[in-house]
Amino acid sequence: MGRPTGYDIASFGLMIECEPRMAVYAEALKRAITPGCTVIDIGAGFGIFSMLACKYGAGEVIAIEPDPAVELIMPMAQANGCANKITVIRDISTRYTPERKADVIVSDIRGITPLFEHHIASIVDARTRLLAEGGRLVPMRDTLRIAPVHSPRHYQPCVRPWLSNNYGLDLSAGHPYAVNLSAPAQLEPAAFVAQPASFATLDYRTIVDPNVDATVEFVADRTDTVHGLLIWFEAEIGERLRFCNGPGEPPLVYQQKFLPLEQPVRLMAGEGLTARIRVQMVDGKYIWSWDTDIAPGAQRAETLRFRQSTFKGAVFSPDRLRPHAHDQVPQATAQMAIDAACLALVGEGRTLEDIAVAIMERYPDRFGDKMDALGHVTKLLESYRS
């Protein structure tokens, strides 16, 4: 698990109520567990998979979760008679070293798609360091799917208020950013302008590279306007145990991902569209790029080419970027001096209150009272713990 999730208790509850996801995970876990085995639950939340693992016969469960929801694991485990089998690790899995490796590792740390933050890196690390030889991973693999879709409703945020609004203002400078932002969606098969295709399979038993680069060709089934590309995934949690968040399937907590085209394009039946999807991990986050080529047809003499990316959807200030240039010479600031003084007092057996008092006395113009200084020290040290 990469970082605290920030989910509230209602969000965790929705995951438990999400079917068929939950039932599929439970059955896969039941099949994977052998009597007395060791299970590691990555991104345990408040421990639903951990408690099920105990119920199905696990001898020991390691529940790893950095989110404050972890505090609910032991009370719930006690209520279900399995607290003696569960060990709680309040951290991320990549910082955990086990006494012995697990026979089963279970996780669900995806976002809207499995290409989400540290998901793949965490699974690769867990498979390499935490899983015993011959052990089982739950889930097994995810397959990413894509289709060109007709959806004026999901394209609307690309148009309004940038190209049209109720106040007669020219806001067109925002349009290039709006068309480079992805959005959650929930579409039905009727939105397909061409048949869906798979563009990546993430097999967690073998995967190493967290990036994807794939090209898919489509032929329009019918004459209609394409507003964007829809992304979803099919999950194989165990052998013949699956669920999918795609069109026509029961709605799940994951939703789907809508990638708008730079402009809507009307395709005639039989005309072609080629999409290159690149998803690259940069500084702990994924950047999605979609290059779309629409072949010449009845309404186009030449190929239309769109080159879009979520990177282009971000507004950057030159003043904010300049300090990141490799040739910049950083300058010491008063804030750096205060932080350095705080850190210098750590490790000497002082309490947070002691450090706060010392910093307040040294920098009386910066802190109004002890609580102000204590808040600063606590926040500074928390940034290192996370």
Coordinates of C-alpha atoms in Angstrom, one line a residue:
M1 CA 0.0 0.0 0.0
G2 CA 1.5 3.3 -1.1
R3 CA 0.1 5.9 1.3
P4 CA -2.9 6.5 3.6
T5 CA -6.1 6.4 1.6
G6 CA -8.1 9.1 3.3
Y7 CA -11.2 7.0 2.9
D8 CA -13.9 7.5 5.5
I9 CA -15.8 4.6 7.2
A10 CA -18.7 5.0 4.7
S11 CA -16.3 4.4 1.8
F12 CA -14.9 1.3 3.3
G13 CA -18.5 0.1 3.9
L14 CA -19.3 0.6 0.3
M15 CA -16.5 -1.7 -0.7
I16 CA -17.9 -4.4 1.5
E17 CA -21.3 -4.0 0.0
C18 CA -19.9 -3.9 -3.6
E19 CA -21.1 -7.1 -5.4
P20 CA -20.0 -9.2 -7.1
R21 CA -16.6 -7.9 -6.1
M22 CA -16.8 -8.9 -2.5
A23 CA -18.3 -12.4 -3.0
V24 CA -15.6 -13.1 -5.7
Y25 CA -12.8 -12.0 -3.4
A26 CA -14.2 -14.1 -0.5
E27 CA -14.5 -17.2 -2.6
A28 CA -10.9 -16.8 -4.0
L29 CA -9.6 -16.3 -0.5
K30 CA -11.4 -19.4 0.7
R31 CA -9.9 -21.5 -2.1
A32 CA -6.4 -20.1 -1.6
I33 CA -6.2 -20.7 2.2
T34 CA -5.0 -24.0 3.6
P35 CA -5.4 -24.9 7.3
G36 CA -2.9 -23.0 9.5
C37 CA -1.4 -21.0 6.6
T38 CA 0.0 -17.5 6.9
V39 CA -1.8 -14.6 5.1
I40 CA -0.7 -11.1 4.5
D41 CA -3.5 -8.6 3.8
I42 CA -2.1 -5.5 2.0
G43 CA -4.2 -2.4 2.3
A44 CA -6.3 -4.1 4.9
G45 CA -8.6 -1.2 5.7
F46 CA -10.5 -2.2 8.8
G47 CA -9.6 -5.9 8.2
I48 CA -12.5 -7.5 6.3
F49 CA -10.2 -9.8 4.3
S50 CA -8.1 -10.5 7.4
M51 CA -11.1 -11.7 9.4
L52 CA -12.4 -13.8 6.5
A53 CA -8.9 -15.4 6.2
C54 CA -9.2 -16.4 9.9
K55 CA -12.7 -17.7 9.3
Y56 CA -11.5 -19.9 6.4
G57 CA -8.7 -21.5 8.5
A58 CA -5.6 -19.3 8.3
G59 CA -3.3 -19.7 11.3
E60 CA -1.8 -16.2 11.2
V61 CA -2.8 -13.0 9.4
I62 CA -0.6 -9.9 9.0
A63 CA -2.9 -6.9 8.3
I64 CA -1.0 -4.0 6.8
E65 CA -2.7 -0.6 6.5
P66 CA -1.3 3.0 6.9
D67 CA -4.8 4.6 7.1
P68 CA -6.3 5.4 10.5
A69 CA -9.0 2.8 9.6
V70 CA -6.5 0.3 10.9
E71 CA -7.6 1.2 14.4
L72 CA -10.8 -0.7 13.8
I73 CA -9.2 -4.0 13.0
M74 CA -8.6 -5.3 16.5
P75 CA -12.0 -4.3 17.9
M76 CA -13.7 -6.0 15.0
A77 CA -11.4 -9.0 15.2
Q78 CA -12.2 -9.4 18.9
A79 CA -15.9 -9.2 18.1
N80 CA -15.4 -12.1 15.6
G81 CA -13.2 -14.2 17.8
C82 CA -10.0 -14.0 15.8
A83 CA -8.0 -11.3 17.4
N84 CA -5.4 -13.8 18.6
K85 CA -4.6 -14.7 14.9
I86 CA -4.2 -11.1 13.5
T87 CA -1.1 -8.9 13.8
V88 CA -1.7 -5.3 12.8
I89 CA 1.1 -3.4 11.0
R90 CA 0.4 0.4 10.9
D91 CA 2.5 1.2 7.9
I92 CA 2.9 0.5 4.2
S93 CA 3.8 -3.0 2.9
T94 CA 7.1 -1.9 1.3
R95 CA 8.5 -1.0 4.7
Y96 CA 7.5 -4.3 6.3
T97 CA 9.9 -7.3 6.7
P98 CA 8.2 -10.5 7.8
E99 CA 9.6 -13.1 10.3
R100 CA 8.4 -15.7 7.7
K101 CA 6.9 -15.3 4.3
A102 CA 3.2 -15.7 3.6
D103 CA 1.4 -18.5 1.9
V104 CA -1.3 -16.1 0.6
I105 CA -1.2 -12.4 -0.1
V106 CA -4.5 -10.7 -0.7
S107 CA -5.0 -7.0 -1.7
D108 CA -7.2 -4.6 -3.5
I109 CA -5.3 -1.3 -3.8
R110 CA -6.5 -0.3 -7.2
G111 CA -8.1 3.0 -8.1
I112 CA -10.6 3.5 -11.0
T113 CA -8.1 1.3 -12.9
P114 CA -5.4 -1.0 -11.7
L115 CA -2.8 1.6 -13.0
F116 CA -3.1 3.6 -9.8
E117 CA -0.3 5.2 -7.7
H118 CA 1.9 2.6 -6.1
H119 CA -0.4 -0.4 -6.7
I120 CA 1.8 -2.4 -9.1
A121 CA 5.1 -1.5 -7.3
S122 CA 3.6 -2.7 -4.0
I123 CA 2.5 -6.0 -5.6
V124 CA 5.9 -6.6 -7.2
D125 CA 7.6 -5.9 -3.9
A126 CA 5.2 -8.1 -2.0
R127 CA 5.6 -11.0 -4.5
T128 CA 9.4 -10.7 -4.3
R129 CA 9.9 -10.2 -0.5
L130 CA 6.8 -11.3 1.3
L131 CA 5.4 -14.3 -0.6
A132 CA 6.7 -17.8 0.0
E133 CA 7.7 -20.0 -2.9
G134 CA 4.6 -21.6 -4.4
G135 CA 2.4 -19.0 -2.5
R136 CA -0.8 -17.6 -3.9
L137 CA -1.6 -14.0 -5.0
V138 CA -5.2 -12.7 -4.7
P139 CA -6.0 -11.2 -7.3
M140 CA -4.2 -13.1 -10.1
R141 CA -4.5 -10.6 -13.0
D142 CA -6.4 -7.7 -14.5
T143 CA -7.1 -7.0 -18.2
L144 CA -7.5 -3.4 -19.3
R145 CA -10.2 -2.8 -22.0
I146 CA -11.0 0.2 -24.2
A147 CA -13.6 1.3 -26.7
P148 CA -14.5 4.6 -28.5
V149 CA -17.8 5.8 -27.2
H150 CA -20.6 8.3 -27.9
S151 CA -21.4 10.2 -24.7
P152 CA -22.3 13.9 -25.0
R153 CA -23.0 14.0 -21.3
H154 CA -19.4 13.0 -20.4
Y155 CA -18.0 15.4 -23.0
Q156 CA -20.0 18.4 -21.7
P157 CA -17.3 19.5 -19.2
C158 CA -14.9 19.9 -22.1
V159 CA -17.3 22.4 -23.8
R160 CA -18.9 24.3 -21.0
P161 CA -18.1 26.8 -19.7
W162 CA -14.9 27.1 -21.9
L163 CA -16.5 27.3 -25.4
S164 CA -20.0 28.3 -24.3
N165 CA -21.4 29.8 -21.1
N166 CA -24.3 31.8 -19.8
Y167 CA -22.4 35.0 -19.3
G168 CA -21.0 35.8 -22.8
L169 CA -17.4 35.5 -21.6
D170 CA -14.5 34.1 -23.6
L171 CA -13.1 31.3 -21.5
S172 CA -11.5 29.4 -24.4
A173 CA -8.1 29.5 -22.8
G174 CA -9.3 26.8 -20.4
H175 CA -10.5 24.5 -23.2
P176 CA -7.0 22.9 -24.0
Y177 CA -6.7 21.9 -20.4
A178 CA -10.2 20.6 -20.1
V179 CA -9.9 18.2 -23.0
N180 CA -6.7 16.7 -21.4
L181 CA -8.4 15.6 -18.2
S182 CA -9.8 12.1 -17.6
A183 CA -13.0 11.7 -15.7
P184 CA -14.9 8.8 -14.0
A185 CA -17.8 7.4 -15.9
Q186 CA -20.5 4.7 -15.9
L187 CA -21.6 3.9 -19.5
E188 CA -23.6 1.1 -21.0
P189 CA -22.8 -1.0 -24.2
A190 CA -25.1 1.3 -26.2
A191 CA -22.4 3.9 -26.0
F192 CA -19.9 1.8 -28.1
V193 CA -19.2 3.1 -31.6
A194 CA -16.8 0.2 -32.2
Q195 CA -16.3 -3.2 -30.5
P196 CA -14.1 -3.1 -27.3
A197 CA -10.6 -4.4 -27.3
S198 CA -8.0 -5.4 -24.7
F199 CA -4.8 -3.3 -24.5
A200 CA -2.9 -4.6 -21.5
T201 CA -2.9 -7.6 -19.2
L202 CA -1.4 -7.1 -15.7
D203 CA -0.5 -10.6 -14.4
Y204 CA 0.5 -10.0 -10.8
R205 CA 2.4 -13.3 -10.7
T206 CA 5.0 -12.1 -13.2
I207 CA 4.6 -8.3 -13.7
V208 CA 7.6 -6.0 -13.2
D209 CA 7.0 -2.9 -15.3
P210 CA 4.4 -0.5 -13.9
N211 CA 4.0 1.3 -17.3
V212 CA 1.8 0.5 -20.3
D213 CA 2.3 1.4 -24.0
A214 CA -0.2 -0.2 -26.4
T215 CA -1.8 0.6 -29.8
V216 CA -5.4 -0.5 -30.6
E217 CA -7.2 -0.3 -34.0
F218 CA -11.0 0.1 -34.2
V219 CA -13.5 0.0 -37.0
A220 CA -16.8 1.8 -36.4
D221 CA -19.8 -0.5 -36.2
R222 CA -22.3 2.3 -36.9
T223 CA -22.3 5.9 -38.0
D224 CA -22.1 8.1 -34.9
T225 CA -20.1 10.8 -33.1
V226 CA -17.1 9.6 -31.0
H227 CA -16.6 11.8 -27.9
G228 CA -13.8 9.9 -26.2
L229 CA -12.3 6.6 -25.2
L230 CA -13.6 4.5 -22.3
I231 CA -11.3 2.5 -20.1
W232 CA -12.3 -0.3 -17.7
F233 CA -10.9 -3.6 -16.5
E234 CA -11.7 -7.3 -16.1
A235 CA -10.4 -8.8 -12.8
E236 CA -9.4 -12.4 -12.4
I237 CA -9.3 -12.8 -8.6
G238 CA -8.8 -16.6 -8.9
E239 CA -9.3 -19.4 -11.4
R240 CA -12.7 -18.8 -13.0
L241 CA -13.5 -16.1 -10.4
R242 CA -13.9 -12.8 -12.0
F243 CA -15.7 -9.5 -12.0
C244 CA -15.7 -6.5 -14.4
N245 CA -16.4 -2.8 -14.1
G246 CA -17.2 -2.4 -17.8
P247 CA -20.4 -1.4 -19.6
G248 CA -23.2 -3.9 -19.1
E249 CA -21.8 -5.2 -15.8
P250 CA -23.1 -4.4 -12.3
P251 CA -21.9 -1.0 -11.1
L252 CA -18.8 -1.3 -8.9
V253 CA -16.9 1.1 -6.6
Y254 CA -14.2 1.4 -9.3
Q255 CA -16.3 3.1 -12.0
Q256 CA -14.8 3.6 -15.5
K257 CA -12.4 6.1 -17.0
F258 CA -13.4 8.5 -19.8
L259 CA -10.7 10.0 -21.9
P260 CA -12.2 12.8 -24.1
L261 CA -11.1 13.5 -27.7
E262 CA -9.7 16.9 -28.5
Q263 CA -12.9 17.4 -30.4
P264 CA -15.8 15.1 -31.2
V265 CA -15.5 13.3 -34.5
R266 CA -18.3 11.8 -36.5
L267 CA -17.4 8.3 -37.8
M268 CA -19.2 6.6 -40.6
A269 CA -19.8 2.8 -40.3
G270 CA -16.7 1.0 -41.5
E271 CA -14.3 3.9 -40.8
G272 CA -11.2 3.4 -38.7
L273 CA -9.8 4.9 -35.5
T274 CA -6.4 4.1 -34.0
A275 CA -5.6 4.8 -30.3
R276 CA -2.2 4.6 -28.7
I277 CA -2.5 4.5 -24.9
R278 CA 0.6 5.2 -22.8
V279 CA 0.4 5.1 -19.0
Q280 CA 3.7 6.1 -17.3
M281 CA 4.6 6.3 -13.6
V282 CA 6.2 9.6 -12.9
D283 CA 7.2 10.6 -9.3
G284 CA 4.7 8.2 -7.8
K285 CA 1.7 9.1 -10.0
Y286 CA 0.5 7.9 -13.4
I287 CA 0.4 10.2 -16.4
W288 CA -2.1 9.0 -19.1
S289 CA -1.4 9.9 -22.7
W290 CA -3.8 9.0 -25.6
D291 CA -2.8 9.6 -29.2
T292 CA -5.8 9.2 -31.5
D293 CA -5.6 9.0 -35.3
I294 CA -8.8 9.0 -37.3
A295 CA -8.4 7.8 -40.9
P296 CA -9.6 9.7 -43.9
G297 CA -13.2 9.1 -44.8
A298 CA -16.4 10.5 -46.3
Q299 CA -16.1 13.7 -44.2
R300 CA -12.3 14.0 -44.0
A301 CA -9.7 14.3 -46.7
E302 CA -6.8 13.8 -44.3
T303 CA -6.1 11.9 -41.1
L304 CA -7.1 13.7 -37.9
R305 CA -4.4 13.4 -35.2
F306 CA -5.0 14.2 -31.6
R307 CA -2.1 14.1 -29.0
Q308 CA -3.5 14.3 -25.5
S309 CA -2.2 13.7 -22.0
T310 CA -3.2 14.3 -18.4
F311 CA 0.1 16.2 -18.1
K312 CA -1.4 18.8 -20.6
G313 CA -4.4 19.1 -18.3
A314 CA -2.4 20.6 -15.4
V315 CA -1.8 24.3 -15.2
F316 CA 1.8 25.1 -14.2
S317 CA 3.1 28.4 -12.9
P318 CA 6.6 29.3 -14.3
D319 CA 7.4 30.8 -10.8
R320 CA 6.6 27.4 -9.2
L321 CA 8.6 25.4 -11.8
R322 CA 11.7 27.6 -11.8
P323 CA 13.0 26.4 -8.5
H324 CA 12.9 22.8 -9.8
A325 CA 15.4 23.5 -12.6
H326 CA 18.6 21.5 -12.3
D327 CA 20.8 24.6 -12.5
Q328 CA 19.0 26.5 -9.8
V329 CA 21.1 27.4 -6.7
P330 CA 18.8 27.0 -3.6
Q331 CA 18.8 29.8 -1.1
A332 CA 18.6 29.3 2.7
T333 CA 15.4 30.6 4.2
A334 CA 14.2 31.4 7.8
Q335 CA 11.8 28.5 7.6
M336 CA 14.6 26.1 6.7
A337 CA 16.5 27.3 9.8
I338 CA 13.5 26.7 12.0
D339 CA 13.0 23.2 10.6
A340 CA 16.7 22.3 10.9
A341 CA 16.6 23.4 14.6
C342 CA 13.6 21.2 15.2
L343 CA 15.2 18.2 13.7
A344 CA 18.4 18.8 15.5
L345 CA 16.5 18.3 18.8
V346 CA 15.1 14.9 17.8
G347 CA 16.7 11.9 19.2
E348 CA 17.9 13.5 22.5
G349 CA 15.1 12.0 24.6
R350 CA 13.0 15.2 24.4
T351 CA 9.2 15.2 24.2
L352 CA 7.4 17.1 21.5
E353 CA 6.5 19.6 24.1
D354 CA 10.1 20.1 25.1
I355 CA 11.1 20.6 21.4
A356 CA 8.2 23.1 20.9
V357 CA 9.2 25.1 24.0
A358 CA 12.9 25.2 22.8
I359 CA 11.9 26.3 19.3
M360 CA 9.4 29.0 20.6
E361 CA 12.1 30.4 22.8
R362 CA 14.6 30.5 20.0
Y363 CA 12.2 32.0 17.5
P364 CA 9.7 34.1 19.5
D365 CA 8.8 36.2 16.5
R366 CA 7.6 33.1 14.6
F367 CA 5.4 31.4 17.2
G368 CA 2.7 33.1 19.1
D369 CA 2.5 30.5 21.9
K370 CA 3.5 27.0 22.8
M371 CA 0.5 25.4 21.0
D372 CA 1.5 27.2 17.8
A373 CA 5.1 25.8 18.1
L374 CA 3.8 22.3 19.1
G375 CA 1.6 22.3 16.0
H376 CA 4.6 23.1 13.8
V377 CA 6.8 20.5 15.3
T378 CA 4.2 17.8 15.1
K379 CA 3.4 18.5 11.5
L380 CA 7.1 18.6 10.5
L381 CA 7.8 15.2 12.1
E382 CA 4.6 13.7 10.7
S383 CA 5.9 14.5 7.2
Y384 CA 8.9 12.2 7.8
R385 CA 6.7 9.4 9.2
S386 CA 4.4 9.4 6.2

